[in-house]
């Protein structure tokens, strides 16, 4: 069964096509703002490029629009104007082709594509992106959030800090590069129960910009925040008695992050799974794949059910598959 999936929760407009469990194409275009993502500007970018990624995806998959049997789209969580734009495109396509439509939870899609492409079975997902930071795992019919950020996402924190140092967006890769030459200075280690918080650390680092070397600030930001996330993930694994860790989100491409999580995994006799970069970041293939899995499990949506959900919670979805 052929399914096309559209991703558009934030800066990426993507279209992916899957044929049952085979990923045929994964096309995307990324909005690169000069500083920070303005939701309406990102939405305009998606409106401008959604037809391009759609056309490119079909061309590369060597299929015509009429062969599509299911339309999936990212229903949330994400930026309102972006979600609305992409949902409108998906609805129009579904209605014009007279094919069913499925709205997909973006965080669950990260987990499903990770499971599918790395072949892990029942992981604890450490999802670290620009807007989201969550520790997610399956328990009693749902993917549940065992820990998350109480304020901003880790990627967003890194980007905000990078902006103060005049780094281009996204700042994560440049912070990673500078961090290699830094040494540790003290920053607030902010864990509350199973949750984490990044805004205080950002403020502390910001207040040190005049007096500290930027390499030290970058190194210490990474060490502190990555250690917090590793700690929460380890506790989730112990609580759930699980032995697989899956990474997802753009920050997962950070080598020091991978190393720290891997050290924890090795110490517990667990295994770390890192999807290929194109499947770690926001992408259309993960929406297509998850939409199809949902459809095959019997889930159906009417157009009225496809309203976007800016604050769509991971555990709102009953996992029937
Ligand atoms: P996403 O929202 O999942 O598409 O991921 C984008 C986020 O990943 C941005 O906030 C980037 O700064 C961050 N990011 C990308 N590469 C790296 C890296 N090597 N280290 C840390 N963060 C990164
Ligand atoms: Mg994402």
Coordinates of C-alpha atoms in Angstrom, one line a residue, residues 91-242:
X91 CA -6.6 17.6 3.1
X92 CA -6.8 19.1 -0.4
X93 CA -4.8 16.2 -1.7
X94 CA -6.9 13.6 0.1
X95 CA -10.2 15.1 -1.1
X96 CA -9.0 15.6 -4.7
X97 CA -7.6 12.0 -4.9
X98 CA -10.6 10.6 -2.9
X99 CA -8.1 8.8 -0.7
X100 CA -8.1 8.4 3.1
X101 CA -6.2 10.8 5.4
X102 CA -4.5 10.2 8.7
X103 CA -3.1 12.8 11.1
X104 CA 0.1 11.7 12.8
X105 CA 1.7 12.6 16.1
X106 CA 5.2 14.0 15.2
X107 CA 6.9 12.6 18.3
X108 CA 5.5 9.1 17.8
X109 CA 6.7 9.3 14.1
X110 CA 10.2 9.9 15.3
X111 CA 10.0 6.8 17.4
X112 CA 8.4 4.6 14.7
X113 CA 10.9 5.6 12.0
X114 CA 13.7 4.9 14.5
X115 CA 12.3 1.5 15.3
X116 CA 11.8 0.7 11.7
X117 CA 15.2 1.7 10.3
X118 CA 17.4 0.6 13.2
X119 CA 15.4 -2.6 14.0
X120 CA 15.2 -2.0 17.7
X121 CA 12.0 -3.4 19.2
X122 CA 10.9 -1.7 22.4
X123 CA 13.2 1.2 23.1
X124 CA 13.3 4.2 25.4
X125 CA 13.3 7.1 22.9
X126 CA 15.4 10.1 23.8
X127 CA 13.9 12.6 21.5
X128 CA 16.0 15.8 21.4
X129 CA 15.1 18.4 18.8
X130 CA 14.7 22.1 18.4
X131 CA 11.2 22.3 19.9
X132 CA 10.9 19.0 21.7
X133 CA 12.8 17.2 24.4
X134 CA 11.1 14.1 25.7
X135 CA 11.9 10.6 27.0
X136 CA 9.3 8.4 25.5
X137 CA 8.5 4.7 25.8
X138 CA 5.7 2.2 25.4
X139 CA 3.8 1.2 28.4
X140 CA 0.2 -0.1 28.8
X141 CA -1.2 0.7 25.3
X142 CA 0.4 4.1 24.8
X143 CA 3.7 5.8 24.2
X144 CA 4.2 7.6 27.4
X145 CA 6.4 10.5 28.3
X146 CA 8.6 9.6 31.3
X147 CA 10.5 12.9 31.4
X148 CA 10.6 16.1 29.4
X149 CA 11.6 19.7 29.3
X150 CA 9.6 22.0 31.5
X151 CA 10.4 25.0 29.3
X152 CA 12.3 25.1 26.0
X153 CA 13.6 22.2 23.9
X154 CA 17.4 21.5 24.1
X155 CA 18.0 22.4 20.4
X156 CA 16.1 25.7 20.9
X157 CA 18.3 26.4 23.9
X158 CA 21.5 25.7 21.9
X159 CA 20.2 27.9 19.0
X160 CA 19.4 30.8 21.4
X161 CA 22.8 30.6 23.0
X162 CA 24.4 30.4 19.5
X163 CA 22.6 33.5 18.5
X164 CA 24.1 35.4 21.4
X165 CA 27.5 34.4 20.0
X166 CA 26.5 35.4 16.4
X167 CA 26.5 31.9 15.2
X168 CA 24.3 31.0 12.2
X169 CA 21.1 29.1 12.7
X170 CA 21.1 26.2 13.6
X171 CA 23.9 26.7 16.1
X172 CA 24.1 23.1 17.4
X173 CA 26.9 22.0 15.0
X174 CA 29.1 25.1 15.7
X175 CA 28.6 24.7 19.4
X176 CA 29.7 21.0 19.1
X177 CA 32.8 22.1 17.2
X178 CA 33.8 24.8 19.7
X179 CA 33.1 22.5 22.6
X180 CA 35.9 20.2 21.6
X181 CA 38.4 22.8 22.8
X182 CA 36.7 23.7 26.0
X183 CA 36.9 22.8 29.7
X184 CA 34.2 22.5 32.3
X185 CA 32.9 25.4 34.2
X186 CA 30.0 25.2 36.6
X187 CA 26.4 25.7 35.3
X188 CA 23.1 24.9 37.0
X189 CA 22.3 21.2 36.7
X190 CA 18.5 21.3 36.4
X191 CA 16.5 18.1 37.0
X192 CA 13.1 18.2 38.6
X193 CA 11.9 14.7 39.3
X194 CA 12.1 13.1 35.8
X195 CA 11.9 16.5 34.0
X196 CA 14.6 18.9 32.9
X197 CA 14.7 22.6 32.4
X198 CA 17.0 24.6 30.2
X199 CA 16.1 28.2 30.5
X200 CA 18.1 28.7 33.8
X201 CA 21.2 27.2 32.3
X202 CA 20.8 29.4 29.2
X203 CA 20.6 32.5 31.4
X204 CA 23.6 31.4 33.5
X205 CA 25.7 30.8 30.3
X206 CA 24.5 34.1 28.9
X207 CA 25.6 36.0 32.0
X208 CA 29.1 34.5 31.6
X209 CA 29.7 35.5 28.0
X210 CA 31.8 38.6 28.8
X211 CA 34.1 36.8 31.2
X212 CA 34.4 33.2 29.9
X213 CA 36.0 31.7 26.8
X214 CA 33.2 30.7 24.4
X215 CA 34.8 27.3 24.0
X216 CA 34.4 26.7 27.7
X217 CA 30.8 27.8 27.7
X218 CA 29.9 25.6 24.7
X219 CA 31.6 22.6 26.3
X220 CA 30.0 23.1 29.7
X221 CA 26.5 23.7 28.2
X222 CA 26.8 20.4 26.3
X223 CA 28.3 18.4 29.3
X224 CA 25.7 19.7 31.7
X225 CA 22.6 19.4 29.5
X226 CA 23.6 16.0 28.0
X227 CA 24.3 14.6 31.4
X228 CA 20.9 15.7 32.6
X229 CA 19.2 14.0 29.7
X230 CA 21.4 10.8 30.1
X231 CA 20.4 10.7 33.8
X232 CA 16.7 10.9 33.2
X233 CA 16.9 8.3 30.4
X234 CA 18.8 5.9 32.6
X235 CA 16.2 6.2 35.3
X236 CA 13.4 5.6 32.7
X237 CA 15.2 2.5 31.6
X238 CA 15.6 1.2 35.1
X239 CA 12.0 1.9 35.9
X240 CA 10.7 0.2 32.8
X241 CA 13.3 -2.5 32.8
X242 CA 14.2 -1.9 29.1

